[in-house]
Amino acid sequence: MKIIVPMAGRGSRLRPHSLTVPKPLIPVAGKPIVHRLVSDIAKVLSEPIEEVAFILGDPAFFGEDVVASLKDLAEGLGAKASIYRQDEPLGTGHAIMSAKPSLSGPAVIAYADTLIRAEFNLDKDADSVIWVKQVDEPEAFGVVKLNETNEIVELVEKPEEFVSDLAVIGIYYFKNVGALKKELQYVLDNNVINGGEYQINDGIKRMMADGKKFVTGQVDEWMDCGNKKVTVETNQRMLGFLEKDGENMIAASVKKENANIIEPCFIGENVVLKNTTVGPFVSIGADTVIEDSTVKNSIIQSHTSIKNANLDNAMIGNHVKYNGNFETISIGDYSVLE
């Protein structure tokens, strides 16, 4: 089994945090989004992972440090890491085809801006599984249309009239991803463009027209990391799941002085808390110092200094110096507010 991970976009909706760090590497509950996604998929698949192929963008942004972290991720799963570059942001189909040498055999394709909780039961009779989640406002999503035997017969983007309430979450299984490669090659060769880009959906639609069987897979939880608001919400939900799983999320090296931690929280190595209450639902990266503050429902990254703050629903980057009493904030890396 292979896992194919397109992650070439810079993540404009998560600025300022994605100005200096690729969005898939921004941590949620103490672990980068892409690391958590790939690890969780590998955990629920019943087959060993032989290769993880990552599709990256501009080397100036997705540099050697990013490549090294992704190789470590794949190797930690006992898999080979393959690194590809999408030179231009020409859509999901184009991104997948940037990894053409890896597009063979069974594979899961997963976009690195979402997190899930699920059990993956692969239908061995199907050519493909598209994971979906029931949503309240299907007109805001791409959805699947099913026939009387619950096979997928159509993909509909943001339907104005009701088609179904099963939203596509961006995770797919292909019994032979080479079939998708063939159809996406046709899409590229014949300049089939939707929304100004080459889309994976156009390759999938051609597979359906060729008689391939598509079915749905259901996830228990689908958590978006598209912007600051939903990323903080996803951090909250993930911390709750990890607490139920019995994970220890507070490093032994945390130093407390007149400080209180209200769990669940993730608190990284060498964090210092002085005259401070942290939690619930707070993630704090390594080597951060928080003094004379109250912090809840927030993400604070590493090597950051927080003083005299009352934070709720906040997201603060790496190497930040923050001294003040604002509340709902979003501050990127290397900022200074005093």
CSV table of C-alpha atoms in Angstrom, one decimal:
chain,number,residue,atom,x,y,z
A,1,MET,CA,0.0,0.0,0.0
A,2,LYS,CA,1.1,3.5,-0.8
A,3,ILE,CA,0.0,6.9,0.6
A,4,ILE,CA,0.1,9.9,-1.8
A,5,VAL,CA,0.0,13.3,0.0
A,6,PRO,CA,-0.4,16.4,-2.1
A,7,MET,CA,0.7,19.4,0.0
A,8,ALA,CA,2.1,21.9,-2.4
A,9,GLY,CA,-0.1,24.9,-1.5
A,10,ARG,CA,1.1,27.6,0.8
A,11,GLY,CA,-2.1,27.8,2.8
A,12,SER,CA,-3.2,31.4,2.3
A,13,ARG,CA,-6.3,31.0,4.6
A,14,LEU,CA,-4.1,30.2,7.5
A,15,ARG,CA,-1.9,33.3,7.3
A,16,PRO,CA,0.1,34.8,9.0
A,17,HIS,CA,1.1,31.3,10.3
A,18,SER,CA,1.6,29.8,6.9
A,19,LEU,CA,3.8,32.7,5.7
A,20,THR,CA,6.9,31.1,7.2
A,21,VAL,CA,5.8,27.5,7.8
A,22,PRO,CA,3.9,25.3,5.2
A,23,LYS,CA,0.4,24.8,6.5
A,24,PRO,CA,0.7,21.0,6.7
A,25,LEU,CA,3.6,21.4,9.1
A,26,ILE,CA,1.7,23.6,11.6
A,27,PRO,CA,1.2,21.6,14.8
A,28,VAL,CA,-2.2,20.5,16.1
A,29,ALA,CA,-2.2,18.9,19.5
A,30,GLY,CA,1.6,18.9,19.4
A,31,LYS,CA,2.2,17.2,16.1
A,32,PRO,CA,2.3,18.7,12.5
A,33,ILE,CA,-0.9,18.3,10.6
A,34,VAL,CA,0.6,16.1,7.9
A,35,HIS,CA,2.4,13.9,10.4
A,36,ARG,CA,-0.8,13.3,12.4
A,37,LEU,CA,-2.8,12.6,9.2
A,38,VAL,CA,-0.4,10.2,7.7
A,39,SER,CA,0.2,8.4,11.0
A,40,ASP,CA,-3.5,8.1,11.6
A,41,ILE,CA,-4.1,6.7,8.1
A,42,ALA,CA,-1.3,4.2,8.5
A,43,LYS,CA,-2.7,3.1,11.9
A,44,VAL,CA,-6.1,2.2,10.5
A,45,LEU,CA,-5.1,0.6,7.3
A,46,SER,CA,-4.9,-3.2,7.5
A,47,GLU,CA,-1.9,-3.4,5.1
A,48,PRO,CA,1.8,-2.4,5.6
A,49,ILE,CA,2.8,0.9,4.0
A,50,GLU,CA,5.6,0.5,1.5
A,51,GLU,CA,5.9,4.1,0.3
A,52,VAL,CA,4.7,7.6,1.2
A,53,ALA,CA,4.9,10.0,-1.7
A,54,PHE,CA,4.8,13.7,-0.8
A,55,ILE,CA,4.1,16.4,-3.5
A,56,LEU,CA,5.7,19.7,-2.4
A,57,GLY,CA,5.7,23.2,-3.9
A,58,ASP,CA,8.4,25.8,-4.3
A,59,PRO,CA,11.8,24.5,-2.8
A,60,ALA,CA,12.3,28.0,-1.4
A,61,PHE,CA,9.3,27.4,0.9
A,62,PHE,CA,9.3,23.6,1.2
A,63,GLY,CA,13.0,23.4,1.8
A,64,GLU,CA,15.4,20.7,3.0
A,65,ASP,CA,14.2,20.9,6.6
A,66,VAL,CA,10.7,20.1,5.4
A,67,VAL,CA,12.0,17.2,3.2
A,68,ALA,CA,14.0,15.8,6.2
A,69,SER,CA,10.9,15.9,8.5
A,70,LEU,CA,8.8,14.1,5.8
A,71,LYS,CA,11.5,11.4,5.3
A,72,ASP,CA,11.6,10.8,9.0
A,73,LEU,CA,7.8,10.5,9.1
A,74,ALA,CA,7.8,7.9,6.3
A,75,GLU,CA,10.7,6.0,7.7
A,76,GLY,CA,9.0,5.9,11.1
A,77,LEU,CA,6.2,3.9,9.5
A,78,GLY,CA,8.7,1.5,7.9
A,79,ALA,CA,8.1,3.1,4.4
A,80,LYS,CA,10.1,4.6,1.7
A,81,ALA,CA,9.7,8.4,1.3
A,82,SER,CA,9.4,9.8,-2.2
A,83,ILE,CA,9.6,13.6,-2.7
A,84,TYR,CA,8.0,15.3,-5.8
A,85,ARG,CA,7.6,18.9,-6.7
A,86,GLN,CA,4.6,20.6,-8.3
A,87,ASP,CA,6.2,23.5,-10.0
A,88,GLU,CA,3.0,25.4,-10.7
A,89,PRO,CA,-0.3,25.4,-8.7
A,90,LEU,CA,-2.4,24.0,-11.4
A,91,GLY,CA,-4.9,22.0,-9.4
A,92,THR,CA,-5.4,18.7,-7.5
A,93,GLY,CA,-5.2,16.5,-10.6
A,94,HIS,CA,-1.9,18.2,-11.7
A,95,ALA,CA,-0.5,17.8,-8.2
A,96,ILE,CA,-1.2,14.0,-8.2
A,97,MET,CA,0.4,13.6,-11.6
A,98,SER,CA,3.5,15.3,-10.3
A,99,ALA,CA,4.1,12.0,-8.5
A,100,LYS,CA,3.6,9.9,-11.7
A,101,PRO,CA,6.4,7.4,-11.0
A,102,SER,CA,4.6,6.4,-7.7
A,103,LEU,CA,1.2,6.0,-9.2
A,104,SER,CA,0.9,2.2,-9.4
A,105,GLY,CA,-0.8,-0.5,-7.3
A,106,PRO,CA,-3.1,0.1,-4.3
A,107,ALA,CA,-2.8,3.6,-2.8
A,108,VAL,CA,-4.6,6.1,-0.5
A,109,ILE,CA,-4.5,9.7,-1.7
A,110,ALA,CA,-5.0,12.2,1.2
A,111,TYR,CA,-4.9,16.0,1.2
A,112,ALA,CA,-2.9,17.4,4.0
A,113,ASP,CA,-5.3,20.0,5.4
A,114,THR,CA,-7.6,17.8,7.2
A,115,LEU,CA,-7.6,15.3,10.1
A,116,ILE,CA,-9.8,12.3,10.7
A,117,ARG,CA,-10.9,9.7,13.2
A,118,ALA,CA,-12.0,6.6,11.4
A,119,GLU,CA,-11.9,2.8,10.9
A,120,PHE,CA,-10.8,2.1,7.3
A,121,ASN,CA,-12.7,-1.0,6.1
A,122,LEU,CA,-11.7,-1.3,2.4
A,123,ASP,CA,-14.3,-2.8,0.1
A,124,LYS,CA,-12.1,-5.3,-1.8
A,125,ASP,CA,-14.8,-5.5,-4.6
A,126,ALA,CA,-14.6,-1.8,-5.3
A,127,ASP,CA,-12.1,-0.1,-7.6
A,128,SER,CA,-12.1,3.0,-5.3
A,129,VAL,CA,-13.4,4.2,-1.9
A,130,ILE,CA,-14.1,7.9,-1.4
A,131,TRP,CA,-14.4,8.9,2.3
A,132,VAL,CA,-17.3,11.1,3.1
A,133,LYS,CA,-18.9,12.8,6.2
A,134,GLN,CA,-22.5,13.6,6.7
A,135,VAL,CA,-22.9,17.4,6.9
A,136,ASP,CA,-25.6,19.9,7.7
A,137,GLU,CA,-25.0,22.2,4.8
A,138,PRO,CA,-24.1,20.1,1.8
A,139,GLU,CA,-24.4,23.1,-0.5
A,140,ALA,CA,-21.1,24.3,0.9
A,141,PHE,CA,-19.2,21.2,-0.1
A,142,GLY,CA,-18.5,18.7,-2.9
A,143,VAL,CA,-20.8,15.8,-2.4
A,144,VAL,CA,-21.4,12.3,-3.8
A,145,LYS,CA,-24.5,11.1,-5.5
A,146,LEU,CA,-25.4,7.4,-4.9
A,147,ASN,CA,-27.5,4.9,-6.8
A,148,GLU,CA,-29.9,2.4,-5.4
A,149,THR,CA,-27.1,0.0,-4.5
A,150,ASN,CA,-25.1,2.8,-2.7
A,151,GLU,CA,-22.4,3.1,-5.3
A,152,ILE,CA,-21.1,6.5,-6.2
A,153,VAL,CA,-22.4,7.6,-9.6
A,154,GLU,CA,-21.5,11.3,-9.6
A,155,LEU,CA,-19.5,14.0,-7.9
A,156,VAL,CA,-21.2,17.3,-7.5
A,157,GLU,CA,-19.5,20.5,-6.4
A,158,LYS,CA,-21.5,22.7,-4.1
A,159,PRO,CA,-24.9,21.7,-5.3
A,160,GLU,CA,-27.6,24.4,-5.5
A,161,GLU,CA,-30.3,21.7,-5.2
A,162,PHE,CA,-30.1,18.7,-2.8
A,163,VAL,CA,-28.1,15.8,-4.1
A,164,SER,CA,-26.9,14.2,-0.9
A,165,ASP,CA,-25.5,15.3,2.5
A,166,LEU,CA,-22.3,13.2,2.1
A,167,ALA,CA,-19.4,15.6,1.7
A,168,VAL,CA,-16.1,14.5,0.1
A,169,ILE,CA,-13.3,15.0,2.7
A,170,GLY,CA,-10.3,14.6,0.4
A,171,ILE,CA,-9.2,11.0,1.2
A,172,TYR,CA,-9.4,8.4,-1.5
A,173,TYR,CA,-8.4,4.7,-1.9
A,174,PHE,CA,-7.7,3.2,-5.3
A,175,LYS,CA,-7.3,-0.5,-5.8
A,176,ASN,CA,-5.0,0.4,-8.7
A,177,VAL,CA,-4.0,4.1,-8.7
A,178,GLY,CA,-2.6,3.5,-12.2
A,179,ALA,CA,-6.2,3.7,-13.5
A,180,LEU,CA,-6.5,7.2,-12.1
A,181,LYS,CA,-3.1,8.1,-13.6
A,182,LYS,CA,-4.3,7.0,-17.0
A,183,GLU,CA,-7.4,9.2,-16.8
A,184,LEU,CA,-5.6,12.2,-15.4
A,185,GLN,CA,-3.1,11.9,-18.2
A,186,TYR,CA,-6.0,12.3,-20.6
A,187,VAL,CA,-7.2,15.3,-18.6
A,188,LEU,CA,-3.8,17.0,-18.9
A,189,ASP,CA,-3.3,16.0,-22.6
A,190,ASN,CA,-6.7,17.3,-23.6
A,191,ASN,CA,-6.6,20.4,-21.4
A,192,VAL,CA,-9.7,19.5,-19.4
A,193,ILE,CA,-9.9,22.4,-17.0
A,194,ASN,CA,-12.5,23.2,-14.3
A,195,GLY,CA,-12.2,26.3,-12.1
A,196,GLY,CA,-9.0,27.2,-14.0
A,197,GLU,CA,-7.3,24.0,-12.8
A,198,TYR,CA,-6.8,20.3,-13.6
A,199,GLN,CA,-9.0,18.5,-11.0
A,200,ILE,CA,-8.8,15.0,-9.6
A,201,ASN,CA,-12.6,14.8,-10.0
A,202,ASP,CA,-12.3,14.9,-13.8
A,203,GLY,CA,-10.1,11.8,-13.6
A,204,ILE,CA,-12.5,10.1,-11.3
A,205,LYS,CA,-15.5,10.9,-13.5
A,206,ARG,CA,-13.7,9.3,-16.4
A,207,MET,CA,-13.1,6.2,-14.3
A,208,MET,CA,-16.8,6.1,-13.5
A,209,ALA,CA,-17.7,6.4,-17.2
A,210,ASP,CA,-15.4,3.4,-17.8
A,211,GLY,CA,-17.4,1.3,-15.4
A,212,LYS,CA,-15.2,1.4,-12.4
A,213,LYS,CA,-17.0,0.8,-9.1
A,214,PHE,CA,-16.8,3.6,-6.5
A,215,VAL,CA,-18.2,3.3,-3.0
A,216,THR,CA,-18.2,5.5,0.1
A,217,GLY,CA,-16.2,5.1,3.3
A,218,GLN,CA,-17.5,6.9,6.4
A,219,VAL,CA,-15.3,8.7,9.0
A,220,ASP,CA,-16.3,9.2,12.6
A,221,GLU,CA,-14.8,12.6,12.8
A,222,TRP,CA,-13.6,15.1,10.1
A,223,MET,CA,-11.6,18.1,11.3
A,224,ASP,CA,-10.6,20.9,9.1
A,225,CYS,CA,-7.3,22.9,9.4
A,226,GLY,CA,-8.1,25.5,6.7
A,227,ASN,CA,-8.0,28.7,8.8
A,228,LYS,CA,-7.2,29.9,12.2
A,229,LYS,CA,-10.7,29.5,13.7
A,230,VAL,CA,-11.2,25.9,12.6
A,231,THR,CA,-7.6,24.9,13.4
A,232,VAL,CA,-8.1,26.0,17.0
A,233,GLU,CA,-11.4,24.1,17.1
A,234,THR,CA,-9.6,21.0,15.6
A,235,ASN,CA,-6.9,21.3,18.2
A,236,GLN,CA,-9.6,21.3,20.9
A,237,ARG,CA,-11.3,18.2,19.5
A,238,MET,CA,-8.0,16.3,18.9
A,239,LEU,CA,-6.8,17.0,22.5
A,240,GLY,CA,-10.1,15.5,23.7
A,241,PHE,CA,-9.6,12.4,21.6
A,242,LEU,CA,-6.1,11.9,22.7
A,243,GLU,CA,-7.1,12.2,26.3
A,244,LYS,CA,-9.7,9.5,25.8
A,245,ASP,CA,-7.0,7.4,24.2
A,246,GLY,CA,-4.9,7.7,27.4
A,247,GLU,CA,-2.0,9.5,25.8
A,248,ASN,CA,0.4,11.4,28.0
A,249,MET,CA,0.6,14.9,26.5
A,250,ILE,CA,2.6,16.8,29.2
A,251,ALA,CA,6.3,16.5,29.0
A,252,ALA,CA,8.2,15.5,32.1
A,253,SER,CA,10.5,18.5,31.6
A,254,VAL,CA,7.8,21.1,32.0
A,255,LYS,CA,8.6,23.5,34.8
A,256,LYS,CA,5.8,24.9,36.9
A,257,GLU,CA,6.0,27.8,39.5
A,258,ASN,CA,2.6,28.7,41.0
A,259,ALA,CA,1.0,27.3,37.9
A,260,ASN,CA,-2.1,25.2,37.2
A,261,ILE,CA,-2.8,23.0,34.2
A,262,ILE,CA,-6.4,22.1,33.4
A,263,GLU,CA,-6.4,19.1,31.1
A,264,PRO,CA,-6.6,18.1,28.3
A,265,CYS,CA,-3.5,20.0,27.2
A,266,PHE,CA,-0.4,19.3,25.1
A,267,ILE,CA,2.7,20.9,26.7
A,268,GLY,CA,6.0,20.3,25.0
A,269,GLU,CA,9.6,19.8,26.3
A,270,ASN,CA,11.1,22.5,28.5
A,271,VAL,CA,8.1,24.7,28.7
A,272,VAL,CA,8.1,27.1,31.7
A,273,LEU,CA,4.8,28.2,33.4
A,274,LYS,CA,5.0,30.9,36.1
A,275,ASN,CA,2.0,32.4,37.9
A,276,THR,CA,-0.1,31.0,35.1
A,277,THR,CA,-3.2,28.9,34.5
A,278,VAL,CA,-3.2,26.9,31.2
A,279,GLY,CA,-6.2,24.9,29.8
A,280,PRO,CA,-8.3,23.3,29.0
A,281,PHE,CA,-7.6,22.6,25.3
A,282,VAL,CA,-4.2,24.3,25.0
A,283,SER,CA,-1.2,23.2,22.9
A,284,ILE,CA,2.2,24.7,23.8
A,285,GLY,CA,5.3,24.0,21.8
A,286,ALA,CA,8.8,23.3,23.2
A,287,ASP,CA,10.9,25.9,25.0
A,288,THR,CA,8.0,28.4,25.4
A,289,VAL,CA,7.7,30.5,28.6
A,290,ILE,CA,4.4,31.8,29.8
A,291,GLU,CA,4.2,34.1,32.8
A,292,ASP,CA,1.4,35.9,34.7
A,293,SER,CA,-1.2,34.7,32.2
A,294,THR,CA,-4.3,32.7,31.7
A,295,VAL,CA,-4.5,30.6,28.5
A,296,LYS,CA,-7.3,28.4,27.3
A,297,ASN,CA,-8.5,26.9,24.0
A,298,SER,CA,-5.4,28.1,22.1
A,299,ILE,CA,-2.3,27.0,20.2
A,300,ILE,CA,1.0,28.4,21.1
A,301,GLN,CA,4.1,27.2,19.2
A,302,SER,CA,7.7,26.8,20.2
A,303,HIS,CA,10.4,29.2,21.6
A,304,THR,CA,7.8,31.9,22.4
A,305,SER,CA,7.4,34.2,25.4
A,306,ILE,CA,4.0,35.1,26.7
A,307,LYS,CA,3.5,37.6,29.5
A,308,ASN,CA,0.5,39.3,31.2
A,309,ALA,CA,-2.0,37.7,28.8
A,310,ASN,CA,-5.5,36.5,29.0
A,311,LEU,CA,-5.9,34.3,25.9
A,312,ASP,CA,-8.8,32.4,24.6
A,313,ASN,CA,-9.2,31.1,21.0
A,314,ALA,CA,-5.7,32.3,20.2
A,315,MET,CA,-3.1,31.1,17.8
A,316,ILE,CA,0.5,32.2,18.3
A,317,GLY,CA,3.5,31.2,16.2
A,318,ASN,CA,7.2,30.3,16.9
A,319,HIS,CA,9.7,32.7,18.3
A,320,VAL,CA,7.1,35.3,19.3
A,321,LYS,CA,7.4,37.8,22.1
A,322,TYR,CA,4.0,38.8,23.4
A,323,ASN,CA,3.2,41.0,26.4
A,324,GLY,CA,-0.3,42.3,26.7
A,325,ASN,CA,-4.0,41.6,27.5
A,326,PHE,CA,-5.5,41.0,24.1
A,327,GLU,CA,-7.7,37.9,23.9
A,328,THR,CA,-8.7,36.4,20.5
A,329,ILE,CA,-5.5,36.8,18.4
A,330,SER,CA,-3.6,35.2,15.6
A,331,ILE,CA,0.1,36.1,15.5
A,332,GLY,CA,2.7,34.6,13.1
A,333,ASP,CA,6.3,33.6,13.6
A,334,TYR,CA,8.9,36.1,14.9
A,335,SER,CA,6.3,38.7,15.8
A,336,VAL,CA,6.9,41.1,18.8
A,337,LEU,CA,4.0,42.6,20.7
A,338,GLU,CA,4.9,44.5,23.8
